[in-house]
Coordinates of C-alpha atoms (C1' of nucleotides) in Angstrom, one line a residue:
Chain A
X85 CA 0.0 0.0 0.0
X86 CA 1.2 3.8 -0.6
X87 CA 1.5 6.4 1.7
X88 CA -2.1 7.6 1.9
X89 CA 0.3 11.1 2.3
X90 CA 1.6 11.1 -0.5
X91 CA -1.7 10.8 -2.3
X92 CA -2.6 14.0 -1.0
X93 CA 0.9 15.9 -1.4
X94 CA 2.5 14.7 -4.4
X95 CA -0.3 13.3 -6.4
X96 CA 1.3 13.9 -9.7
X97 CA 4.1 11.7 -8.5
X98 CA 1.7 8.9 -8.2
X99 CA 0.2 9.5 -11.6
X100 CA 3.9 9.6 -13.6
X101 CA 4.4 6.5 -11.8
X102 CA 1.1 4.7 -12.9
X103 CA 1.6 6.1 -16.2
X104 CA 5.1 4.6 -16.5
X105 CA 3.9 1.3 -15.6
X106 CA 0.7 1.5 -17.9
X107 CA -1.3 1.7 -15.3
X108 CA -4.9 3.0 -14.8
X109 CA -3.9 7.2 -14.1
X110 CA -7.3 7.5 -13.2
X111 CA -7.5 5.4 -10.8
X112 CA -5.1 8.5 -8.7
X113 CA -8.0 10.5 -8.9
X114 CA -10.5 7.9 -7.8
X115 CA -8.5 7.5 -4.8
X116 CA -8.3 11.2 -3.8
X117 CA -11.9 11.3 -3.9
X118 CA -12.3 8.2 -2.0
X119 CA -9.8 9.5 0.5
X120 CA -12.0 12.7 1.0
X121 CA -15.3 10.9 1.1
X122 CA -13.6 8.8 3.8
X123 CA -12.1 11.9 6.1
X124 CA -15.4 13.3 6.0
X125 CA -17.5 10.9 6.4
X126 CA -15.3 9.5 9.6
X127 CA -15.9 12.8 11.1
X128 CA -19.5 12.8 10.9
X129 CA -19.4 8.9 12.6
X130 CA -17.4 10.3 15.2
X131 CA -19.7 13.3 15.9
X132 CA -22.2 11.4 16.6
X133 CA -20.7 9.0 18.6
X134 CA -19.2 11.3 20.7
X135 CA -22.6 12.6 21.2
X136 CA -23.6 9.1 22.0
X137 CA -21.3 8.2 24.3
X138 CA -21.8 11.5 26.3
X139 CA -25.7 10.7 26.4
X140 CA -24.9 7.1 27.6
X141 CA -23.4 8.5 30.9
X142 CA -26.4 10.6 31.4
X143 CA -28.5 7.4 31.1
X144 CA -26.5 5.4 33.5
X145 CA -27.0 8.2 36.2
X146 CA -30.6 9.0 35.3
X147 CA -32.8 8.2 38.4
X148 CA -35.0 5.1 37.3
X149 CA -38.4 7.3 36.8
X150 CA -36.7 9.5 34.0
X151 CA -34.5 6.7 32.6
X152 CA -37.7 4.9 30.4
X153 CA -37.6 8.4 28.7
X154 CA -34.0 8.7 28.1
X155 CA -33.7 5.2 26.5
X156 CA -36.1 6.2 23.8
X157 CA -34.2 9.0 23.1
X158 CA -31.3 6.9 23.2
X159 CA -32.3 4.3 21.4
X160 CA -33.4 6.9 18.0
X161 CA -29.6 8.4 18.7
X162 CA -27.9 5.0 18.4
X163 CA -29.8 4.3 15.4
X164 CA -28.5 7.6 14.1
X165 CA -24.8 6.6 14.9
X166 CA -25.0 3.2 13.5
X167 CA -26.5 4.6 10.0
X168 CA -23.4 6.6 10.3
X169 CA -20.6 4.2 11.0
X170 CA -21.9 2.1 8.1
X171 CA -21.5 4.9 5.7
X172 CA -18.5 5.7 7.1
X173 CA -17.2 2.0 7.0
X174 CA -18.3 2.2 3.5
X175 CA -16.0 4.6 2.4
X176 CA -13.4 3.7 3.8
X177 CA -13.7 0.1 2.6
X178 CA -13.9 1.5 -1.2
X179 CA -10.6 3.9 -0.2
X180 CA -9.2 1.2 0.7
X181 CA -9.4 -0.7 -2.3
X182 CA -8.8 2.2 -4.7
X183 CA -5.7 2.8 -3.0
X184 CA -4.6 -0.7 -2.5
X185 CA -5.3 -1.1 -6.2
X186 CA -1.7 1.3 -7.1
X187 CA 1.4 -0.1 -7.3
X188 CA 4.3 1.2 -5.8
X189 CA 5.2 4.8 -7.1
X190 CA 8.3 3.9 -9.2
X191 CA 12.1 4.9 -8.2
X192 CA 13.5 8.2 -10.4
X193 CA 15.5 6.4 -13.0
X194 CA 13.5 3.5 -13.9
X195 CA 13.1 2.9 -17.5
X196 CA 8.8 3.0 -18.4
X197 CA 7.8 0.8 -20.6
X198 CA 7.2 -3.1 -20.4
X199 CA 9.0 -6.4 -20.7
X200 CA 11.3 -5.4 -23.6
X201 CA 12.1 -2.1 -21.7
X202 CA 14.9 -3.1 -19.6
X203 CA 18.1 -0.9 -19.5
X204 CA 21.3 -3.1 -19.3
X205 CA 23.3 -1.8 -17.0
X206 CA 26.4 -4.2 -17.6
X207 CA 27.9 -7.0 -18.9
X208 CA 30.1 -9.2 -17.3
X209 CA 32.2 -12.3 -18.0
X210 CA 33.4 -13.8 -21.0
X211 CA 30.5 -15.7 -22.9
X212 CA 31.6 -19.4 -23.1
X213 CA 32.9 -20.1 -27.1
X214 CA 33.4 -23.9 -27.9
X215 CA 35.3 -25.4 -30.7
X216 CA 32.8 -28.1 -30.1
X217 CA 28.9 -28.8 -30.3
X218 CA 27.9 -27.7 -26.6
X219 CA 25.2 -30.1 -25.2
X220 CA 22.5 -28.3 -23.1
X221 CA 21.7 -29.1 -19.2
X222 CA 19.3 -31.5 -20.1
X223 CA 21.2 -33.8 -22.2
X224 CA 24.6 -32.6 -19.9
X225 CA 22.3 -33.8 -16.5
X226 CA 21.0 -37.1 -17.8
X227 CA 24.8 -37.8 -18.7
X228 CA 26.1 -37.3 -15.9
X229 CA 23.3 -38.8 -14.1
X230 CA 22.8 -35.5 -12.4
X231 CA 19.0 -35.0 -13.2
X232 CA 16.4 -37.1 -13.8
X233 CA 13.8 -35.7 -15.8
X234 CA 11.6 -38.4 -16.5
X235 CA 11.6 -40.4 -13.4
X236 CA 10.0 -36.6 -12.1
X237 CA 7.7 -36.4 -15.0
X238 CA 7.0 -40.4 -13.9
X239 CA 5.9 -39.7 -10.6
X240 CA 4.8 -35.7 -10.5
X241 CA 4.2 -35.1 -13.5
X242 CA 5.8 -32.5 -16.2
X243 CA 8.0 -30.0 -15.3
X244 CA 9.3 -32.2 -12.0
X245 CA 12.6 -34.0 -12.0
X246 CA 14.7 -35.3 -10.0
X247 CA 18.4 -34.0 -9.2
X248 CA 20.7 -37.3 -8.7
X249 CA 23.9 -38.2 -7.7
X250 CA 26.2 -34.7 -8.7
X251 CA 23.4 -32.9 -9.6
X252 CA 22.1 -32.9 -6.0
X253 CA 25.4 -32.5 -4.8
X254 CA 25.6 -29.4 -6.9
X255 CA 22.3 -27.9 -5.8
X256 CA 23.5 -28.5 -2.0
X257 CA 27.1 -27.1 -2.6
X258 CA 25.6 -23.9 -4.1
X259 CA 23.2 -23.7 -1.4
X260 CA 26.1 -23.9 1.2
X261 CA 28.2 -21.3 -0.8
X262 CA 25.6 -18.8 -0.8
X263 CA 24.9 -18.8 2.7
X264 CA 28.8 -18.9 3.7
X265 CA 28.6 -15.8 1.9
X266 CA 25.4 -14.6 3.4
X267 CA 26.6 -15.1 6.7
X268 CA 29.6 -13.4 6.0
X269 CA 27.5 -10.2 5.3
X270 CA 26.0 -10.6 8.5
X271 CA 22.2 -12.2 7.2
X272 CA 20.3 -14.3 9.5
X273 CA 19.5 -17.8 8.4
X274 CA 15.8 -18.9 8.1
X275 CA 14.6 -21.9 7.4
X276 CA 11.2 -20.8 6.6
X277 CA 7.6 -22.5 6.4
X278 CA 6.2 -22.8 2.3
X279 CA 2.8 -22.9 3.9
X280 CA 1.2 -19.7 4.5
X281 CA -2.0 -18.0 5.7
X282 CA -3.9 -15.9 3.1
X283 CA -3.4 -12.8 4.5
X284 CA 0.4 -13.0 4.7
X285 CA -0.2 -14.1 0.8
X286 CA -2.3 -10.9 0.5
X287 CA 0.3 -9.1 2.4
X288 CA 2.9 -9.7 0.5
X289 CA 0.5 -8.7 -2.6
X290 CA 1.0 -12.4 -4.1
X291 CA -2.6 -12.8 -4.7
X292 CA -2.9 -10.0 -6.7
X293 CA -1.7 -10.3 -10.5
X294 CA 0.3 -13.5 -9.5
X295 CA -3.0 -15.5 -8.1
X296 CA -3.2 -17.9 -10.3
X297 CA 1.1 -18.9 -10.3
X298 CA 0.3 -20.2 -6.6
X299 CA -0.8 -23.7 -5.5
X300 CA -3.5 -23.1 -3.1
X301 CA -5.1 -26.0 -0.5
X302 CA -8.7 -25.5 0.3
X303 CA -9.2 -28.1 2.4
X304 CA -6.5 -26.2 4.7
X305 CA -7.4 -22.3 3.6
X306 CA -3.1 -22.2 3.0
X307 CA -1.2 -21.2 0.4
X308 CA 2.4 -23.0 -0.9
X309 CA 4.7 -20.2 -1.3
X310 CA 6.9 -19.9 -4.9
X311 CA 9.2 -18.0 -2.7
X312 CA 10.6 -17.8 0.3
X313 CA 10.3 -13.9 0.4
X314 CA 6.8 -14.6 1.4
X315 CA 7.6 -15.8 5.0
X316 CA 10.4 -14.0 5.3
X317 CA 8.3 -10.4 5.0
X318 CA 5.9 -12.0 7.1
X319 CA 8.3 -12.9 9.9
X320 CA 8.4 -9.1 11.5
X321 CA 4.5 -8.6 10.3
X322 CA 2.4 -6.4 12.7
X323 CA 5.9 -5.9 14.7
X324 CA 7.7 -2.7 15.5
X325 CA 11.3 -3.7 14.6
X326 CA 14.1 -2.0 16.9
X327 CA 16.2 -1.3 14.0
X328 CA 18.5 1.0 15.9
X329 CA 19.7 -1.7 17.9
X330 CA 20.4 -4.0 15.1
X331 CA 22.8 -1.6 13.5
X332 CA 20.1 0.1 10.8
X333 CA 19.1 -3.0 9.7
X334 CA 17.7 -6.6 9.7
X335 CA 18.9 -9.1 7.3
X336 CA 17.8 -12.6 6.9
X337 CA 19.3 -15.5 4.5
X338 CA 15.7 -17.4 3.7
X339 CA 16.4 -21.1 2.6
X340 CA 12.9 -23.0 1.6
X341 CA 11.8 -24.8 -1.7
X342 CA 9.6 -23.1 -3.8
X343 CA 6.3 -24.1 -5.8
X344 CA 5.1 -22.4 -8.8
X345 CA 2.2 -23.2 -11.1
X346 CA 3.7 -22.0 -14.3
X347 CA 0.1 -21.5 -15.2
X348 CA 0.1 -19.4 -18.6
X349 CA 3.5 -20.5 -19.7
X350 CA 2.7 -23.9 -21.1
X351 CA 4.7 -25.0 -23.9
X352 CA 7.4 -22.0 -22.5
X353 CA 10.9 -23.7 -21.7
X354 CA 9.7 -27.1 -21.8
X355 CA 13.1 -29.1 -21.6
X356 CA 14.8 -29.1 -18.8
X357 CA 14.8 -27.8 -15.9
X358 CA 14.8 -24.2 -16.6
X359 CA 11.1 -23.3 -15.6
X360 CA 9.8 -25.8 -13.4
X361 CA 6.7 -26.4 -10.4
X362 CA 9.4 -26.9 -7.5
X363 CA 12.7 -25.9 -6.8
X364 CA 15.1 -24.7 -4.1
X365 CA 16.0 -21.2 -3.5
X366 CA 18.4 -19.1 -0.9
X367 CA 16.8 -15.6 -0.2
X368 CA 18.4 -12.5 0.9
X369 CA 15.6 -10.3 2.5
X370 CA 16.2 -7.1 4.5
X371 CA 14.4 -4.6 6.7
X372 CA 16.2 -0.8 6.3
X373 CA 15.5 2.6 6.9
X374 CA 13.9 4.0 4.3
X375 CA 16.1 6.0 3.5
X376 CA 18.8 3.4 3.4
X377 CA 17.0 1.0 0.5
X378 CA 18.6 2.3 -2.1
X379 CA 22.2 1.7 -0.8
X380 CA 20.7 -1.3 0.6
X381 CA 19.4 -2.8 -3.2
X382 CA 22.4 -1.6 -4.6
X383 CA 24.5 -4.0 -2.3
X384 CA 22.2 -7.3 -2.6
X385 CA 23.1 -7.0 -6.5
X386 CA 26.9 -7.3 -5.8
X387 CA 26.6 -9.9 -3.2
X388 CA 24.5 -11.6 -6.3
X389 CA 27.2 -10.7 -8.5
X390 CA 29.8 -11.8 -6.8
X391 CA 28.2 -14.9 -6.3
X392 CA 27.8 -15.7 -10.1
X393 CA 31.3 -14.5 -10.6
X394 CA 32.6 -17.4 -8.6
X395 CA 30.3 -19.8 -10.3
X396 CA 32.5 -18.3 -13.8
X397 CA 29.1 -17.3 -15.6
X398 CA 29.1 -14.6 -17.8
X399 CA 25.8 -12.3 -17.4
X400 CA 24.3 -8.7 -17.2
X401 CA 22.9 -6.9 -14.9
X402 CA 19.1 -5.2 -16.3
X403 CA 17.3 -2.5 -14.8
X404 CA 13.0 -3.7 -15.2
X405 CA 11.2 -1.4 -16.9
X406 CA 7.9 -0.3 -15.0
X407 CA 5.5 -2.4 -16.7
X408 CA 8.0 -5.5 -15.7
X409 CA 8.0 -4.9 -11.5
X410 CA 5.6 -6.3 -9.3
X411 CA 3.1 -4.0 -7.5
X412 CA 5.1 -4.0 -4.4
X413 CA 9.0 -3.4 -6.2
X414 CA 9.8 0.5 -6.8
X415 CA 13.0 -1.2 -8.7
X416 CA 14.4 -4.5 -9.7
X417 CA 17.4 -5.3 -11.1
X418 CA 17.4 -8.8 -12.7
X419 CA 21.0 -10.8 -13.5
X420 CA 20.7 -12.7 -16.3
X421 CA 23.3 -15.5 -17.3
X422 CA 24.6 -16.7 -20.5
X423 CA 23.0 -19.9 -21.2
X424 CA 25.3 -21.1 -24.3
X425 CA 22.6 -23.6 -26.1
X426 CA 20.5 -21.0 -25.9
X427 CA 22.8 -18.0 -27.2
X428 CA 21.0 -15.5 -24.8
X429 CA 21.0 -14.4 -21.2
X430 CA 18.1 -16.1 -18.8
X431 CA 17.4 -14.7 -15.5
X432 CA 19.0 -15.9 -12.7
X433 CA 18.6 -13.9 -9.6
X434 CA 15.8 -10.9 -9.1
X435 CA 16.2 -8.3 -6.5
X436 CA 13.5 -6.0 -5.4
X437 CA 13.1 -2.8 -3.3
X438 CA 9.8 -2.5 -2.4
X439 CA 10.1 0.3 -0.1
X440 CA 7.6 1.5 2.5
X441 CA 5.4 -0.3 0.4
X442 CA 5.1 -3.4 1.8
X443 CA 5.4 -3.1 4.9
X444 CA 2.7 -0.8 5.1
X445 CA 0.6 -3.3 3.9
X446 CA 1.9 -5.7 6.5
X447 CA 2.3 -3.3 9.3
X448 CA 6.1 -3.8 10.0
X449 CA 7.0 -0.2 11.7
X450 CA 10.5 0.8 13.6
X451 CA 10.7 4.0 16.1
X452 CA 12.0 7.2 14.7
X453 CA 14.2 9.2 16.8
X454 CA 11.1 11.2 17.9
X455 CA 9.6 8.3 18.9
X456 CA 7.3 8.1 16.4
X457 CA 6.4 4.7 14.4
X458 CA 6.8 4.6 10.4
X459 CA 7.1 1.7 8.3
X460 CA 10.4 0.1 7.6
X461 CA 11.6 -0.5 3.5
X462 CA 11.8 -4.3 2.3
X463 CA 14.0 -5.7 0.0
X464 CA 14.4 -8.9 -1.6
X465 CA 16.9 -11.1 -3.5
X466 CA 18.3 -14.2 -5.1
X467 CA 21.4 -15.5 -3.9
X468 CA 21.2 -19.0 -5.5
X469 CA 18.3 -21.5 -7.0
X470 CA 18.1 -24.5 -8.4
X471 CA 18.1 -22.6 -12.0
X472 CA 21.8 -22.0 -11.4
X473 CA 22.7 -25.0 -12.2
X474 CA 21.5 -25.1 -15.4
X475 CA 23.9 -22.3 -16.9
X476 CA 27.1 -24.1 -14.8
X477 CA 26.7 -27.1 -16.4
X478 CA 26.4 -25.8 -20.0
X479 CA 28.8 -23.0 -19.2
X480 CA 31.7 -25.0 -17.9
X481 CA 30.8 -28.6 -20.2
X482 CA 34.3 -30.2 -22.0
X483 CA 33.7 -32.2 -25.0
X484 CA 33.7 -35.2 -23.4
X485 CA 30.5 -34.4 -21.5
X486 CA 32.2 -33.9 -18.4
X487 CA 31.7 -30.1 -16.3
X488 CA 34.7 -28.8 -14.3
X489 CA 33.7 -27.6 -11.0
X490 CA 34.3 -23.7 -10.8
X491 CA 37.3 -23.6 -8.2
X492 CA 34.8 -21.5 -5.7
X493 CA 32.4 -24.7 -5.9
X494 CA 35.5 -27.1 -4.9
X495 CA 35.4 -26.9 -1.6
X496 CA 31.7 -27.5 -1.2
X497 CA 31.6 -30.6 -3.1
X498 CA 34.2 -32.3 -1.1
X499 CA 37.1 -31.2 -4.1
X500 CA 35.7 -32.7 -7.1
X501 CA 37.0 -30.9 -9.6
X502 CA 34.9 -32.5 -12.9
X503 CA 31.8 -34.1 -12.8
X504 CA 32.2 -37.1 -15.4
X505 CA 29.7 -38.9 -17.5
X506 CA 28.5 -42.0 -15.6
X507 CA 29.6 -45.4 -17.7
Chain B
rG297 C1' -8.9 -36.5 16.1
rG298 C1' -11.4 -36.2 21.5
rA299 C1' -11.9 -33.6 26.3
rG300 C1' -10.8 -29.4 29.3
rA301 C1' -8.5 -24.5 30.5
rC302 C1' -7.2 -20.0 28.7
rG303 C1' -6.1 -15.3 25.4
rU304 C1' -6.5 -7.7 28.9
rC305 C1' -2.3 -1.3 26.2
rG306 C1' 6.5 -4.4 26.4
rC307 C1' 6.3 -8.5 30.5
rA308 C1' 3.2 -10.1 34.6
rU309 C1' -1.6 -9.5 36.5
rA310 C1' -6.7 -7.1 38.4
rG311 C1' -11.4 -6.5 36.2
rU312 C1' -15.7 -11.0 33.4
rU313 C1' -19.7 -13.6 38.9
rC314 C1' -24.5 -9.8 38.3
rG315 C1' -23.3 -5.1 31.2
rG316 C1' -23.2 1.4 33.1
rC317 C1' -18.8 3.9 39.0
rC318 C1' -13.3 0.8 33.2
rU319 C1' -11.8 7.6 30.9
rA320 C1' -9.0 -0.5 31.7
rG321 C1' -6.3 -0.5 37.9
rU322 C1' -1.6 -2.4 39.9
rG323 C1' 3.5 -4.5 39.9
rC324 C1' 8.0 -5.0 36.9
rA325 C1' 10.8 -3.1 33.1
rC326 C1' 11.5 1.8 30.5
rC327 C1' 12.4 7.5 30.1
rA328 C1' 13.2 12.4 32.5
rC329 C1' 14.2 15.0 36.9
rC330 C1' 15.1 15.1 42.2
rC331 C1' 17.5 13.2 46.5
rU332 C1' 21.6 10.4 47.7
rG333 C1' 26.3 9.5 46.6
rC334 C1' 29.5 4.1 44.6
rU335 C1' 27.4 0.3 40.4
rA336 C1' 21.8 0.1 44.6
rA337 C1' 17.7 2.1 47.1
rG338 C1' 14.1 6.1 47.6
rG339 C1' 10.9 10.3 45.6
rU340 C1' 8.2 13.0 41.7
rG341 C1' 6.5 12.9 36.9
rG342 C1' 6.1 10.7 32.0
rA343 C1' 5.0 6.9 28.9
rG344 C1' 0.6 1.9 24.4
rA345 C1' -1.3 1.4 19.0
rG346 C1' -4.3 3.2 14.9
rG347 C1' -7.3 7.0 12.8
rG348 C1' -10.0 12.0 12.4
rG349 C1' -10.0 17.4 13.5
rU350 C1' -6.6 21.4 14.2
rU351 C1' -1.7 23.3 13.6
rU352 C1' 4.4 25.8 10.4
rA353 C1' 5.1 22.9 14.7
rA354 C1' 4.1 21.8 19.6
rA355 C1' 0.1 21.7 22.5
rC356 C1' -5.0 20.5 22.4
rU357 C1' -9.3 17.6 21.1
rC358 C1' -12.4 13.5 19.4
rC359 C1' -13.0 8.3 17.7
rU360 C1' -11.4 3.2 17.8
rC361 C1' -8.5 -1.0 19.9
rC362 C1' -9.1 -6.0 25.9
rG363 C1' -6.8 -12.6 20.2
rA364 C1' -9.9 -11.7 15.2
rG365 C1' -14.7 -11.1 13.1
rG366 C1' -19.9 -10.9 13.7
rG367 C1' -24.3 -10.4 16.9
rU368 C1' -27.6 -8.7 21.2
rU369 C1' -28.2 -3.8 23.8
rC370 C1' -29.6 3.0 24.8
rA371 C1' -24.8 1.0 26.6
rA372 C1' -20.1 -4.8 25.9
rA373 C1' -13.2 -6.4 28.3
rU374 C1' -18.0 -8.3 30.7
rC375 C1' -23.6 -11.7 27.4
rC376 C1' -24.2 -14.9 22.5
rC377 C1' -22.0 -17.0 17.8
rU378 C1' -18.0 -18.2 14.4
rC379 C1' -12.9 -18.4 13.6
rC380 C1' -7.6 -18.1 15.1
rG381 C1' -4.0 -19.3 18.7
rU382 C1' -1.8 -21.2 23.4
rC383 C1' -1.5 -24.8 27.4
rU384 C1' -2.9 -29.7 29.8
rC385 C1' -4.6 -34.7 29.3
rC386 C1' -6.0 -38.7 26.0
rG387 C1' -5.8 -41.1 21.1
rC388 C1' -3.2 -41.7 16.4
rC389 C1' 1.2 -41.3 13.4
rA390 C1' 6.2 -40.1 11.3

RNA sequence: GGAGACGUCGCAUAGUUCGGCCUAGUGCACCACCCUGCUAAGGUGGAGAGGGGUUUAAACUCCUCCGAGGGUUCAAAUCCCUCCGUCUCCGCCA
């Protein structure tokens, strides 16, 4: 949710920002209104009941002869209030969901525009050249008997898999890595539940344009998370966080699987296990003062880079255009890697700042120096997914089939240097 | 899954019997000052959250919040319903 304040300030900032996302401009106005019918009409409740509550004492006292009398005045003056409170619970609920219904006013920089908007911001890394016919992941994995894609298809279904032998080893090894490195920078590690309620779904704003990407269970009113981002903005919900004494800021290493529909994208990246229903994912997530988000998002992208720099991919770094961010990210920056079979860049890691945003919506506050609460700014990012490993094995392939370890990997796969083809 | 107990403004509690004197009391912790002086004790005062009005701001003022949401009533922490959660015991199962 946006500052209601800034509605009423800076409108025009709100519109640019809807604008640039190609969203409804209108919809800026609508809210306005709505925010004025609310105001108002909350005043008249309160009148009312004030008057109400003052008369209520004067019935309490009233000796018993007068009190029959009083009551029927009482009674036509309660009737009056709750007329009230219903208009005024009215508008507020449609304020509400006017204002719920704008995204996040965007950051001063990013591009407008949709999907094919992106700025690239830089390239890194020498793109892998062979002097031999690369395999992809799929054919490298089933190989070296490192994923199993139709045992997974077998059992759940398309788009599962199984990760066997080095390919599990691979997945845990980068796991490990990126929280060595997450701990390094001081993150908390969470192992986090995939099961939520709806409203930290909601919260999160999830439900909105994503609704149908999530697997729901109705017999249990809970939702499987596609990230752990979910539970990890939830953690500090409806908490005032003591920033101050965490030293400006709360950072937490998120480790969960993750489940995704991937409904709308049949027939998208169908080999593989590029875009799949279920993988593994470590999540950087932190809880700044606002004004510190931006410093804050610039530093998850180089822990991300870094990360893929020791994995020796090649990639770039992509500033999403507008149209491209969720309704809760004011900026992301995606990192795509060089997939070789696929002679172009994929995304790897995302990293969001959603601001004030939402934590507003989840009520997650710290203490101002005054003393006064005011929502804290949430960001999120990748440090390392199952994806990963499918532009390491193409990127680092010999042509014998067999993958040499990237010398940061080493040590977290007990020194294996090369995964070989099984016999 | 069954039975029972419970959920109060940081923590701990009073209040629920029998609706109005609750504008939710008290203790601890906290903050400021005072006293005293040696790591403590005492004294005075302050201090919850959200939302209106007003204001440069402060101050002031009003409304709401007793797990959540409904209901009854002129009036609900208190009565009724639903849900959520915690604890204890039993059952079942990794």
């Amino acid at each position: 949710m946006i500052d209601p304040q800034l509605l009423r300030d800076s409108p025009d900032l709100v519109r640019r920002s809807q604008d640039a996302r190609g969203d409804s401009v209108s919809l800026v106005d609508q809210a306005i209104e709505a925010d004025a019918r609310r105001r108002s009409t909350i005043g008249a409740f309160e009148a009312l009941r004030a008057e109400q509550n003052a008369f209520g004492k004067t019935v309490a006292s009233a000796p018993k002869d007068e009190k029959q009398a009083l009551v029927a005045k009482a009674q036509e003056l309660a009737a009056r209030v709750k007329a009230a409170q219903q208009v005024a619970a009215d508008a507020d609920g449609e304020f509400t969901k006017l204002v719920g219904a704008i995204a996040n006013p965007i950051i001063d920089g990013v591009p407008s525009g949709g999907e094919d908007n992106f700025v690239t911001l830089r390239e890194v890394g020498q793109k892998r050249e062979f002097d031999f016919e690369p395999r992809d992941h799929a054919d490298l994995g089933e190989l070296l008997g490192a994923i199993d894609i139709a045992r997974g298809v077998k059992v759940s279904g398309s788009r599962f898999y199984f990760l066997k032998g080095v390919g599990a080893r691979l997945e845990i090894a980068l796991m490990n890595m990126a929280l060595d490195r997450a701990l390094a920078e001081n993150f908390v590690p969470l192992i986090t539940p995939t099961l939520v309620r709806p409203e930290i779904m909601a919260g999160t704003g999830f439900l909105g344009e994503h609704a149908d990407e999530i697997y729901y269970l109705p017999a249990d009113d809970l939702y499987l998370t596609g990230t752990s981002e979910v539970a990890l903005a939830g953690f500090h919900s409806d908490e005032i966080i003591d920033l101050a004494a965490a030293g400006g800021s709360l950072r937490y290493a998120g480790w969960s699987t993750c489940y995704r529909r991937e409904a709308g994208s049949a027939g998208r990246d169908n080999r593989g296990i590029l875009r799949v229903h279920q993988f593994n994912k470590l999540e950087m997530f932190s809880y700044v003062l606002p004004e510190d988000a931006e410093a804050e998002h610039l530093r998850l992208v180089s822990y991300q880079e870094a990360m893929l720099q020791a994995c020796g991919l090649a990639y770039r770094v992509i500033d999403v255009a507008a149209g491209d961010l969720g309704s809760s990210a004011a900026r992301k920056y995606d990192i795509e890697a060089w997939v070789p079979t696929q002679g172009t860049y994929r995304e790897l890691t995302s990293t969001s700042n959603c601001t004030t945003y939402q934590a507003r919506r989840l009520d997650i506050r710290y203490r101002t120096e005054s003393g006064k609460t005011a929502p804290v700014a949430t960001l999120n990012g990748t440090l390392a997914t199952t994806r990963w490993i499918v532009a390491i094995l193409e990127t680092h392939q010999n042509a014998d089939g067999s993958v040499t370890v990237p010398q940061a990997l080493r040590p977290y796969l007990g020194g294996l240097e090369r995964f070989e083809p099984i016999a």
